[in-house]
Amino acid sequence: LPARLPADADFGFTGEARRLARAYEEGWLACRMIADKWGDAKLVELYRAVGAARQRDGALDAALHDVLGLDTAEFTARWRSYTKAELG
């Protein structure tokens, strides 16, 4: 079970195919959880909020709070539980 959400660096093409694949799978599960629990519109809203941020640092934290009403720690805990249930 992953301990944290994948970071930007995890999506880099560094020659580590397993790390890249894991990052995309983990990210996909986070998106799927958002769509399942909050709906597709909230997922799109979250994407747009992160994409519109002027600064990359803290963009996800702010978007999670503004769009889903969660801090990153709470979202990560829910995502870990969702991942465990899905891949169990």
XYZ file of C-alpha atoms in Angstrom, residues 16-84:
69
model
C 12.536 3.693 -14.123
C 9.513 2.163 -15.846
C 8.139 0.499 -12.712
C 8.182 3.761 -10.759
C 6.471 5.618 -13.588
C 3.817 2.908 -13.994
C 3.171 2.877 -10.243
C 2.790 6.684 -10.179
C 0.232 6.624 -12.996
C -1.703 3.763 -11.393
C -1.750 5.537 -8.035
C -2.812 8.801 -9.664
C -5.518 7.034 -11.627
C -6.866 5.479 -8.429
C -6.983 8.918 -6.788
C -8.943 10.297 -9.752
C -11.265 7.304 -9.733
C -11.902 7.735 -6.020
C -12.783 11.409 -6.516
C -15.170 10.559 -9.356
C -16.747 7.720 -7.339
C -17.179 9.695 -4.117
C -17.691 13.292 -5.288
C -18.616 12.948 -8.960
C -17.015 13.719 -12.301
C -17.712 17.450 -12.007
C -15.644 17.692 -8.810
C -12.795 15.799 -10.465
C -12.801 18.277 -13.359
C -13.026 21.185 -10.917
C -10.023 19.847 -8.994
C -7.988 19.441 -12.198
C -8.832 22.999 -13.245
C -7.998 24.423 -9.827
C -4.576 22.772 -9.788
C -3.926 23.744 -13.396
C -4.890 27.370 -12.811
C -2.601 27.784 -9.803
C 0.133 30.356 -10.340
C 2.536 28.352 -8.196
C 2.983 24.585 -8.326
C 3.959 24.293 -4.662
C 0.822 24.020 -2.580
C -1.508 23.906 -5.602
C -2.847 20.446 -4.813
C -3.225 21.246 -1.116
C -5.258 24.362 -1.890
C -7.383 22.607 -4.517
C -8.180 19.668 -2.239
C -9.285 22.112 0.451
C -11.271 24.392 -1.859
C -12.924 21.708 -4.002
C -13.323 18.702 -1.702
C -13.084 20.324 1.719
C -10.222 18.052 2.776
C -6.644 18.615 3.748
C -3.956 16.557 2.045
C -3.506 14.220 5.018
C -7.211 13.368 5.151
C -7.412 12.918 1.381
C -4.340 10.669 1.458
C -5.819 8.539 4.239
C -9.055 8.111 2.280
C -7.103 7.327 -0.896
C -5.014 4.702 0.913
C -8.193 3.028 2.231
C -9.765 3.183 -1.235
C -6.627 1.730 -2.811
C -6.548 -1.092 -0.276
